[in-house]
Short mmCIF file of C-alpha atoms in Angstrom, two decimals:
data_model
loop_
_atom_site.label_atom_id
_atom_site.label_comp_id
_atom_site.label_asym_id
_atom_site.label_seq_id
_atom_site.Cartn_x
_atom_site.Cartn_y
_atom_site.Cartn_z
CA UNK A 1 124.55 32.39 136.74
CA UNK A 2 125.90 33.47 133.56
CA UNK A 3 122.75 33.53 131.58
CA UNK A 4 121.00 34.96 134.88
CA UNK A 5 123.31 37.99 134.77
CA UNK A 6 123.32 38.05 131.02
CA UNK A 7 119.51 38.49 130.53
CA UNK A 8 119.61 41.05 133.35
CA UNK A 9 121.85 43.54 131.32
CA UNK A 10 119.67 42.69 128.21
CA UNK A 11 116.56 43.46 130.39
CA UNK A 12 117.96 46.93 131.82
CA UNK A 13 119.34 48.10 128.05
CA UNK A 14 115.74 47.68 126.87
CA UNK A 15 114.29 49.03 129.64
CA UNK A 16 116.60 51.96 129.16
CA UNK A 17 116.07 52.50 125.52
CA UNK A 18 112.29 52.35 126.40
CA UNK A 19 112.80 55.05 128.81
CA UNK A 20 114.88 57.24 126.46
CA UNK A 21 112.55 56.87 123.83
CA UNK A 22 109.64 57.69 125.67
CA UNK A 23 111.34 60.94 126.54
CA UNK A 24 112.36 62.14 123.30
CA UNK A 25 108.87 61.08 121.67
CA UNK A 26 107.52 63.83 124.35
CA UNK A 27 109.67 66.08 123.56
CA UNK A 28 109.43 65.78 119.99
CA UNK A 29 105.33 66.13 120.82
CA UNK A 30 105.86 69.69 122.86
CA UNK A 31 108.08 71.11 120.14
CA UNK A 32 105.63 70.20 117.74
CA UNK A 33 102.92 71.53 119.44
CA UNK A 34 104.97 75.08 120.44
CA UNK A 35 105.78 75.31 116.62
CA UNK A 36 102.41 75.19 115.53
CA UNK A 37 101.57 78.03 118.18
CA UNK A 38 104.05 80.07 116.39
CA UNK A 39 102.76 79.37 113.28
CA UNK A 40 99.60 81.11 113.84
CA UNK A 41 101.19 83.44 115.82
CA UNK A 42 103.66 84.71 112.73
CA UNK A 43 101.00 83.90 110.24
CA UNK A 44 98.78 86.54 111.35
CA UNK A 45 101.21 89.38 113.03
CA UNK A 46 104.36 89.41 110.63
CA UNK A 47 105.26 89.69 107.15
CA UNK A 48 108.53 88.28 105.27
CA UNK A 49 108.26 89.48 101.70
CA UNK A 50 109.75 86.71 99.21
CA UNK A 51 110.31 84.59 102.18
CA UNK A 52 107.38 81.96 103.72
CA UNK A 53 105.11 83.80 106.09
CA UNK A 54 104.85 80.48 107.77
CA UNK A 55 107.84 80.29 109.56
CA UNK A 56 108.22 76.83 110.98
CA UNK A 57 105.68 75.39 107.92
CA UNK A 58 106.67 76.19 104.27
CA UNK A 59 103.94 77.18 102.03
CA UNK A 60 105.03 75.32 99.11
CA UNK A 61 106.38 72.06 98.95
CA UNK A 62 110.47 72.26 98.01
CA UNK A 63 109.45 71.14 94.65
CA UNK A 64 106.63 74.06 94.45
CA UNK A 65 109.91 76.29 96.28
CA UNK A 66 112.17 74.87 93.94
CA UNK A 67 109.88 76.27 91.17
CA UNK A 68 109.29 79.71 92.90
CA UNK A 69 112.97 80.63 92.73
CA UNK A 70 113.49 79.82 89.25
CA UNK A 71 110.63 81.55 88.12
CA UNK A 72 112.05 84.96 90.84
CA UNK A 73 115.74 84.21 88.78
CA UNK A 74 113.90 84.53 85.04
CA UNK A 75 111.80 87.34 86.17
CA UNK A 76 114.84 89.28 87.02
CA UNK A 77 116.55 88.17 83.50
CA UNK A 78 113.84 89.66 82.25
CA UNK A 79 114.01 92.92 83.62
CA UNK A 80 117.84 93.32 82.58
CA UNK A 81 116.07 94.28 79.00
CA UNK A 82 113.79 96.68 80.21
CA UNK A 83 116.02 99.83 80.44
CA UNK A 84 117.67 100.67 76.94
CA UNK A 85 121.47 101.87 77.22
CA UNK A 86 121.51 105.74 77.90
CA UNK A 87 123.50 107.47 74.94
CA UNK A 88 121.59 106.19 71.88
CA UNK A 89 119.88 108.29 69.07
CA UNK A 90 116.20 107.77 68.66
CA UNK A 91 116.51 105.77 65.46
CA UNK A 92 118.89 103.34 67.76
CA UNK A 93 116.70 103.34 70.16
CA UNK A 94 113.98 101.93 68.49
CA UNK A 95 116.13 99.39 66.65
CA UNK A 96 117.00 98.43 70.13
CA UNK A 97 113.56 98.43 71.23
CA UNK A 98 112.19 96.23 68.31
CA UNK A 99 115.19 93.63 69.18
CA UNK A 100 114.23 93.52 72.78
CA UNK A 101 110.46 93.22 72.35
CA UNK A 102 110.01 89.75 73.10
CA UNK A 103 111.23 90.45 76.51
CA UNK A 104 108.62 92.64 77.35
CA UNK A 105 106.48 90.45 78.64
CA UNK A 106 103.92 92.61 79.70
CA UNK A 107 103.24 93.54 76.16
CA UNK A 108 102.01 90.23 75.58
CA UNK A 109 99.13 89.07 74.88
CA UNK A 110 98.84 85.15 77.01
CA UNK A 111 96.17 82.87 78.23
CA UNK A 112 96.24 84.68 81.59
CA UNK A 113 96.07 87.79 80.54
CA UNK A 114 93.13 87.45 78.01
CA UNK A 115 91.30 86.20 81.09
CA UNK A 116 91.62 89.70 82.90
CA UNK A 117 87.97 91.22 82.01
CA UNK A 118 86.82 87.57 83.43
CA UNK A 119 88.56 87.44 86.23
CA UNK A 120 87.42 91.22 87.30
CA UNK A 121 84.44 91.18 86.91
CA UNK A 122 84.01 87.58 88.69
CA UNK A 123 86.01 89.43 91.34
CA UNK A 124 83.07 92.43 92.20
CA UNK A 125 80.41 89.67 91.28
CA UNK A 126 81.99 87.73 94.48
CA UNK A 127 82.71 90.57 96.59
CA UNK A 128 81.32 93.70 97.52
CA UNK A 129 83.41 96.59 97.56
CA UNK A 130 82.82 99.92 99.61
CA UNK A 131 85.76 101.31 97.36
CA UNK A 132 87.31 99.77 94.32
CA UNK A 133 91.38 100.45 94.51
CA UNK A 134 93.44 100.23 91.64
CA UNK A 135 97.26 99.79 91.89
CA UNK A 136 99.96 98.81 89.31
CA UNK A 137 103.03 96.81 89.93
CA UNK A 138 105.20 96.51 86.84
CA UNK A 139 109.00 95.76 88.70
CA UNK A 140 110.12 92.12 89.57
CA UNK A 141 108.25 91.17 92.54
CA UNK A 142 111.09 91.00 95.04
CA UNK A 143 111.46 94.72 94.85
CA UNK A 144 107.98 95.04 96.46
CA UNK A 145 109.23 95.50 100.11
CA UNK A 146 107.56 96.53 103.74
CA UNK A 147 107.23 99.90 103.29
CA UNK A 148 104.73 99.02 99.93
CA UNK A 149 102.69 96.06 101.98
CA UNK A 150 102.44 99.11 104.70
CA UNK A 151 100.92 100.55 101.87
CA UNK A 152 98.22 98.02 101.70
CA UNK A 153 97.54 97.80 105.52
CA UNK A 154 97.07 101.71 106.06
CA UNK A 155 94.65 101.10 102.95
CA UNK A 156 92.30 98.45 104.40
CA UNK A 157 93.04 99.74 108.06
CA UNK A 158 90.44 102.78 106.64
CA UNK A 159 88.49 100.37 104.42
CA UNK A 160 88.05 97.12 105.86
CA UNK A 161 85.54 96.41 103.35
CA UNK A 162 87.40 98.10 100.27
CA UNK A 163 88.90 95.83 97.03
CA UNK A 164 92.06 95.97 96.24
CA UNK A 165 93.23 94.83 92.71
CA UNK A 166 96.81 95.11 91.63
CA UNK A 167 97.90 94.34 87.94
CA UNK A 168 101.01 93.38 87.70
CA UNK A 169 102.16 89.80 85.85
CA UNK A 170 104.58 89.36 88.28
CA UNK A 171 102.56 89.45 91.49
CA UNK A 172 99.52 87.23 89.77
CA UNK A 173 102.37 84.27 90.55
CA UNK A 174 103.30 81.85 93.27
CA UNK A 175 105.36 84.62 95.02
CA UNK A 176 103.04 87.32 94.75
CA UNK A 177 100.31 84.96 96.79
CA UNK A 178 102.75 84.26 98.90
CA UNK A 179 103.37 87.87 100.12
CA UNK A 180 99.62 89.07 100.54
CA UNK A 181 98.88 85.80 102.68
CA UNK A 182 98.67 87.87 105.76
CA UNK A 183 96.61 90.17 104.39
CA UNK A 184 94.04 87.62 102.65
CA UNK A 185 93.99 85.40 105.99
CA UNK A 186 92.51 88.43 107.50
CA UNK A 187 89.77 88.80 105.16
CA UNK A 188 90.79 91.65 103.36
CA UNK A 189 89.79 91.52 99.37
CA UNK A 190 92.57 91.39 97.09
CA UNK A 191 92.95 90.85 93.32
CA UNK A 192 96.64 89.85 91.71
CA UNK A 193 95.84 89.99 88.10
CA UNK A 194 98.02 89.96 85.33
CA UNK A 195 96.58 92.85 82.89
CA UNK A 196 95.78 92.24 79.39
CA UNK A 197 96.78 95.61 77.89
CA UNK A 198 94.81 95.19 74.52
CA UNK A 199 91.63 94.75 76.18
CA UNK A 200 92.35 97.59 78.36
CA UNK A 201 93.70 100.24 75.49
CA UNK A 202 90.65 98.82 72.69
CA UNK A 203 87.99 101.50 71.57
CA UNK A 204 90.73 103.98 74.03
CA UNK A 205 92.57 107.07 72.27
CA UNK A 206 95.42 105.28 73.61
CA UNK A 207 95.23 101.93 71.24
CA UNK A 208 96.50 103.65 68.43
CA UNK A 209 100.03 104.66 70.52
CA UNK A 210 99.97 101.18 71.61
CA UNK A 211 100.03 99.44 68.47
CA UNK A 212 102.90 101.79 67.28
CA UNK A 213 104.98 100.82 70.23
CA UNK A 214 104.56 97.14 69.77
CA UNK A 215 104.92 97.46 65.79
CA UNK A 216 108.14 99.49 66.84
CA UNK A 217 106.97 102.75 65.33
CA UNK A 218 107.24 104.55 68.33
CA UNK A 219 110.20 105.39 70.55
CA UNK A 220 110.09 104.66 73.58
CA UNK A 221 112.65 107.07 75.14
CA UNK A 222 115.27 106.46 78.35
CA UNK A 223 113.22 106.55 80.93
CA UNK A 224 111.95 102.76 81.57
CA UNK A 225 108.86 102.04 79.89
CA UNK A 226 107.66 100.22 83.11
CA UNK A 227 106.87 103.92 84.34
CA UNK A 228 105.08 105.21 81.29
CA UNK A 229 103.35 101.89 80.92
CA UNK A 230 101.76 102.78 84.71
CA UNK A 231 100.94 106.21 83.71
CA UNK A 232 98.91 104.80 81.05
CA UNK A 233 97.44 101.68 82.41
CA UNK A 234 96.09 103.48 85.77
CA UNK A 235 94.12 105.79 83.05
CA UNK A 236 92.94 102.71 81.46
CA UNK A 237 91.38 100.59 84.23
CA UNK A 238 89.50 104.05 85.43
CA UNK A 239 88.14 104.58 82.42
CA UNK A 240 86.53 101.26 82.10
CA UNK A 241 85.95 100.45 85.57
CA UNK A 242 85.98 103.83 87.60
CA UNK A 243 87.19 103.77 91.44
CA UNK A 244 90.38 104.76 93.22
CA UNK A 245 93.83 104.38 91.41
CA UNK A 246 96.50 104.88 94.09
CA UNK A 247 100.34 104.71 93.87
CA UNK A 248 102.29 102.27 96.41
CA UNK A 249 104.02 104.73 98.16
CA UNK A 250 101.10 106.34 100.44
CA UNK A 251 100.35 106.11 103.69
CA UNK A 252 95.94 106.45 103.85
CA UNK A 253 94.62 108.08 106.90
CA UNK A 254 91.30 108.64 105.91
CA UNK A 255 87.81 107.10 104.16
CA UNK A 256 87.96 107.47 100.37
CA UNK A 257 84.22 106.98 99.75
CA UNK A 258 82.93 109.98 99.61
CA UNK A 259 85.43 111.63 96.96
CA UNK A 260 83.98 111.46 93.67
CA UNK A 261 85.62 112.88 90.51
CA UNK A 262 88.68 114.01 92.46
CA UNK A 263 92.25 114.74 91.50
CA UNK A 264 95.04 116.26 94.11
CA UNK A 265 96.84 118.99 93.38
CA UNK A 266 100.58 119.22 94.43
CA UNK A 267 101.30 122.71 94.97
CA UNK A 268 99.23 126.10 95.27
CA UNK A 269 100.35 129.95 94.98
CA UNK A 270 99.45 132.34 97.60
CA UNK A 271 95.85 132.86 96.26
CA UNK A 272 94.85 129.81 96.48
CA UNK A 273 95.32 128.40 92.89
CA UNK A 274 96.77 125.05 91.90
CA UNK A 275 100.59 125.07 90.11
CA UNK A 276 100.98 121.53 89.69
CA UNK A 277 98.84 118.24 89.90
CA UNK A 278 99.70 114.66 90.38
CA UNK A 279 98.54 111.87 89.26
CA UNK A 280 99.15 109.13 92.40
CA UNK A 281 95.94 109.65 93.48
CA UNK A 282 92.72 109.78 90.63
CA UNK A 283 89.47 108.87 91.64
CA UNK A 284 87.14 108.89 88.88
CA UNK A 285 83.55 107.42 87.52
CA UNK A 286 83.53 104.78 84.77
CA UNK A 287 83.85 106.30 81.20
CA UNK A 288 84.34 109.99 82.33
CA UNK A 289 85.43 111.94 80.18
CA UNK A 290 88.71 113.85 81.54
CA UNK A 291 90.10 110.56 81.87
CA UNK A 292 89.45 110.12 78.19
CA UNK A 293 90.85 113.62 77.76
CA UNK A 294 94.17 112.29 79.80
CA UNK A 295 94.30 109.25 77.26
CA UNK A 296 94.41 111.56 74.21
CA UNK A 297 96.63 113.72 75.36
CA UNK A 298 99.25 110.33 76.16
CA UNK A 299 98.71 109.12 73.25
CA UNK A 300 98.77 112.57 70.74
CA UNK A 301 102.31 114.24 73.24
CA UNK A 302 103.76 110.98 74.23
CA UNK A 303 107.71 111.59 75.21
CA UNK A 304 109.45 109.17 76.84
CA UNK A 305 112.61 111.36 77.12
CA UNK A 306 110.78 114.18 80.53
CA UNK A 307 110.41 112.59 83.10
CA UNK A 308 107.09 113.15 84.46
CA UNK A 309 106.13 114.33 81.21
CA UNK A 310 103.44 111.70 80.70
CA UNK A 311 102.35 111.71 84.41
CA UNK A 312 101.70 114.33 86.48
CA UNK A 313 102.84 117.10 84.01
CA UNK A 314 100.08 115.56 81.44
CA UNK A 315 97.65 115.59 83.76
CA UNK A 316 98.30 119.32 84.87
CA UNK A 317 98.53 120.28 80.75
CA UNK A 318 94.97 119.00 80.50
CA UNK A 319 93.16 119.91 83.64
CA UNK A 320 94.31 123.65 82.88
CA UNK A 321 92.75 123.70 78.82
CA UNK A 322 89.19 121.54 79.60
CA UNK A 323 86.01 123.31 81.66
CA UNK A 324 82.70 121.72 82.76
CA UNK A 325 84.01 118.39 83.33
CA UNK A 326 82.39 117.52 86.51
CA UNK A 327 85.31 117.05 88.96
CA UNK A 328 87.24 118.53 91.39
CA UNK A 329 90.81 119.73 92.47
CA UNK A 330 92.00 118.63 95.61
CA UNK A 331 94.29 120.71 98.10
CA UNK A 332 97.83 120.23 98.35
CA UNK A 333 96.96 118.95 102.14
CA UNK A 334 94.62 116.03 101.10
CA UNK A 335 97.54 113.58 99.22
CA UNK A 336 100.19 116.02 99.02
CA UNK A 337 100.69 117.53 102.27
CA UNK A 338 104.82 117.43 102.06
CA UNK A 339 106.53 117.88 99.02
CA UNK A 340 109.45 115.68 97.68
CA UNK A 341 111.95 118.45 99.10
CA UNK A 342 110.30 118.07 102.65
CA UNK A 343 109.39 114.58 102.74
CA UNK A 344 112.56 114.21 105.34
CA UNK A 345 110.90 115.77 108.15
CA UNK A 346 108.36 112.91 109.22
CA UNK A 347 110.70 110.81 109.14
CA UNK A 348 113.05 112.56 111.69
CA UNK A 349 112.09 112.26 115.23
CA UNK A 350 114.43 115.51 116.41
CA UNK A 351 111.84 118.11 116.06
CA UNK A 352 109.95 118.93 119.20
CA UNK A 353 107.43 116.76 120.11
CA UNK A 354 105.25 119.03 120.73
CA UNK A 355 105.31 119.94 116.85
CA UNK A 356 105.00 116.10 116.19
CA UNK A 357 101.81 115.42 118.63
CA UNK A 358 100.15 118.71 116.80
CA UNK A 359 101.11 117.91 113.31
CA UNK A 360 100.43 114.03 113.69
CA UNK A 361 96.28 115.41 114.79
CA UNK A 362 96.24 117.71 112.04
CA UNK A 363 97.55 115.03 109.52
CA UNK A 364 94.68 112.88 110.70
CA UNK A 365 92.25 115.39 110.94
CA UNK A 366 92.67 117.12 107.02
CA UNK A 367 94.75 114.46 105.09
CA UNK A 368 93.36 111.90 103.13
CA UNK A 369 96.61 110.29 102.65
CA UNK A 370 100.43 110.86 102.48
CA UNK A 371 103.04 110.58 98.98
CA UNK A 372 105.71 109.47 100.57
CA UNK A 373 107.65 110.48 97.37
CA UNK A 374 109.36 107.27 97.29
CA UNK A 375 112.31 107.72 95.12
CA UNK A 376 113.53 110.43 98.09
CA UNK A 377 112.40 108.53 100.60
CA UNK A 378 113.44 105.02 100.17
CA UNK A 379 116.56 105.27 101.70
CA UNK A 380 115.20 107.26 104.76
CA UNK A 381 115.08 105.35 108.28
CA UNK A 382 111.70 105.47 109.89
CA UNK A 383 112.85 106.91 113.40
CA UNK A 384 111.07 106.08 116.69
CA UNK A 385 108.42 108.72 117.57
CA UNK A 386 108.98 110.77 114.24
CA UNK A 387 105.41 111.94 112.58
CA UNK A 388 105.53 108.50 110.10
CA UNK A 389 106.18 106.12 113.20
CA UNK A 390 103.69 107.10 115.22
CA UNK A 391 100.96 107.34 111.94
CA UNK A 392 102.37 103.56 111.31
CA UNK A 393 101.38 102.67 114.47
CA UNK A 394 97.89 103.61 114.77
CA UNK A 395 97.21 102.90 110.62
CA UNK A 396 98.13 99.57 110.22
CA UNK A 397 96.79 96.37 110.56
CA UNK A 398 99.19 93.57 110.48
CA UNK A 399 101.37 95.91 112.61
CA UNK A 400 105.02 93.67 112.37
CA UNK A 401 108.13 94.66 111.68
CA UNK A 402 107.08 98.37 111.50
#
């Protein structure tokens, strides 16, 4: 009787376990199979910049992780030695300069970036391009946030078949991939490369201000040299590739292919005649020659004291002295249609909505794109029904977290 009784409680503890085991393995098999439903889900609709866009998968293994936040902790060492100290003399500056150089590591010349003429033109051999889109990225690449990657989406929401090629040596990394996934996964055509600057100043009027700078014969003034280096290197790729350089704080509304030989210009007088140009937008053949006029003017009035001075004021200096060049001056409304001091308004959604609906057509109808004058704007909340929300909404094309 006892071994009767003793086998039955064996028997229903087995039978039990079975039972419960059966139910967790099926539970364990819908979870699995919901998580993978929100993986493509989140893979395609939403972006998490410096975070995986898989969100129940990581991209990386946690050694590859592991790796990817130690290289995000050196890069931003790195940049600590970017900005010299505010109150020194020119002579100290360039001392400091000369000690800091090896930090710069842009300046470098490495086995990726001597493979940057290779890896270009392997890039339009593989690809064909309806427009070829230059950007620079020079920061640390956590600092490239949602409102750039908009950026990016407004840009292939008007051409789906455009290339995109960003140099920057801190997005041609592990993390940089990571954040254009979405983008990539949709078929869109996009180049990280890291930029090799000798290559891209050689047989340029701007070599010879290069090689001062990295023999430290040149100072390189307060402002950070990550802003003049952009000024310089979006001059650079034009000249030897020709296409579309664009800053990362637009929104595009419109088809660039028809604009040749095209600069904006950023404010008019009452008759009609340009007071200031800006260089966030240049669209310009290969080897033309008022980008080579731009280079030598870098290169012979370089001050890296004004800011400005070596951007869109050197572009204005030299468009206003040079005739016959074969290009043209773009209205204030085609990149530039609010200033800096204005820049607030589309972003407010208080003014009448009439005004909104009507400027929001007229935006779409006569604007090629929209500064967004970041440095005013990046604090600015993007309010619900103001002129930029509703503009997001119809211009982008992962459309998350807008």
């Amino acid at each position: 009787m006892f071994n009767y009784y003793t086998k039955f409680q064996l028997f229903c503890f087995f039978y039990f376990a079975l039972i419960i085991s059966l139910i967790i393995l099926y539970d364990s098999l819908i979870a699995n199979i919901s998580s993978k439903s929100i993986v493509f889900q989140i893979n395609i609709n939403s972006l998490q910049p410096l975070k995986p866009p898989l969100a129940n998968r990581p991209l990386f293994s946690t050694k590859e992780e592991t790796n990817n936040e130690v290289y995000l902790k050196e890069e931003e060492e790195d940049y600590a030695h970017l900005v010299p100290p505010y109150n020194l003399s020119q002579e100290e500056r360039i001392s400091w300069f000369k000690k800091n150089l090896p930090y710069f590591e842009i300046l470098k010349s490495t086995n990726i970036s001597r493979k940057f003429n290779g890896r270009l033109n392997e890039f339009f051999t593989s690809h064909y391009c309806s427009v070829q889109f230059f950007m620079t990225w020079i920061s640390p690449t956590k600092y490239l946030g949602k409102r750039e990657f908009f950026t990016l989406e407004s840009l292939f929401k008007a051409h789906p078949k455009g290339c995109l090629i960003i140099l920057s040596h801190t997005l041609d990394s592990p993390s940089g991939t990571m954040i254009f996934k979405p983008l990539v996964e949709l078929g869109y055509r996009i180049l990280l490369v890291t930029p090799d600057l000798y290559f891209l100043f050689e047989n340029t009027p701007s070599n010879s201000w290069f090689i001062d700078l990295k023999n430290g014969k040149k100072d390189p003034g307060k402002i950070p040299l990550a802003q003049n280096l952009s000024n310089l290197i979006r001059l650079a790729v034009l000249y030897k590739y020709g296409g579309v350089y664009l800053d990362t704080d637009f929104i595009i509304l419109k088809d660039f292919s028809r604009l040749r030989n095209s600069i904006g210009a950023q404010s008019m007088d009452r008759n009609g005649n340009w007071t200031r140009l800006n260089n966030a937008v240049l669209i310009f053949d290969k080897s033309h020659p008022l980008v080579y006029k731009f280079m030598e003017e870098f290169a012979l009035s370089f001050d890296g004291n004004r800011w400005g001075y070596n951007g869109p004021y050197l572009v204005s200096r030299v468009v206003e002295k040079v005739k016959d060049y074969n290009f043209s001056v773009l209205p204030p409304r085609a990149f530039y249609p609010m200033n800096w001091v204005r820049i607030k308004g589309i972003f407010n959604a208080k003014n009448d909505s009439r005004w909104i609906e009507a400027k929001v057509l007229e935006l779409n109808d006569k604007t090629y794109g929209i500064h967004l004058w970041n440095r005013q704007s990046k604090s600015m909340k993007i309010e619900q029904g103001s002129i930029i929300d509703r503009l997001i909404s119809t211009h982008c094309v992962v459309c998350n977290d807008i």
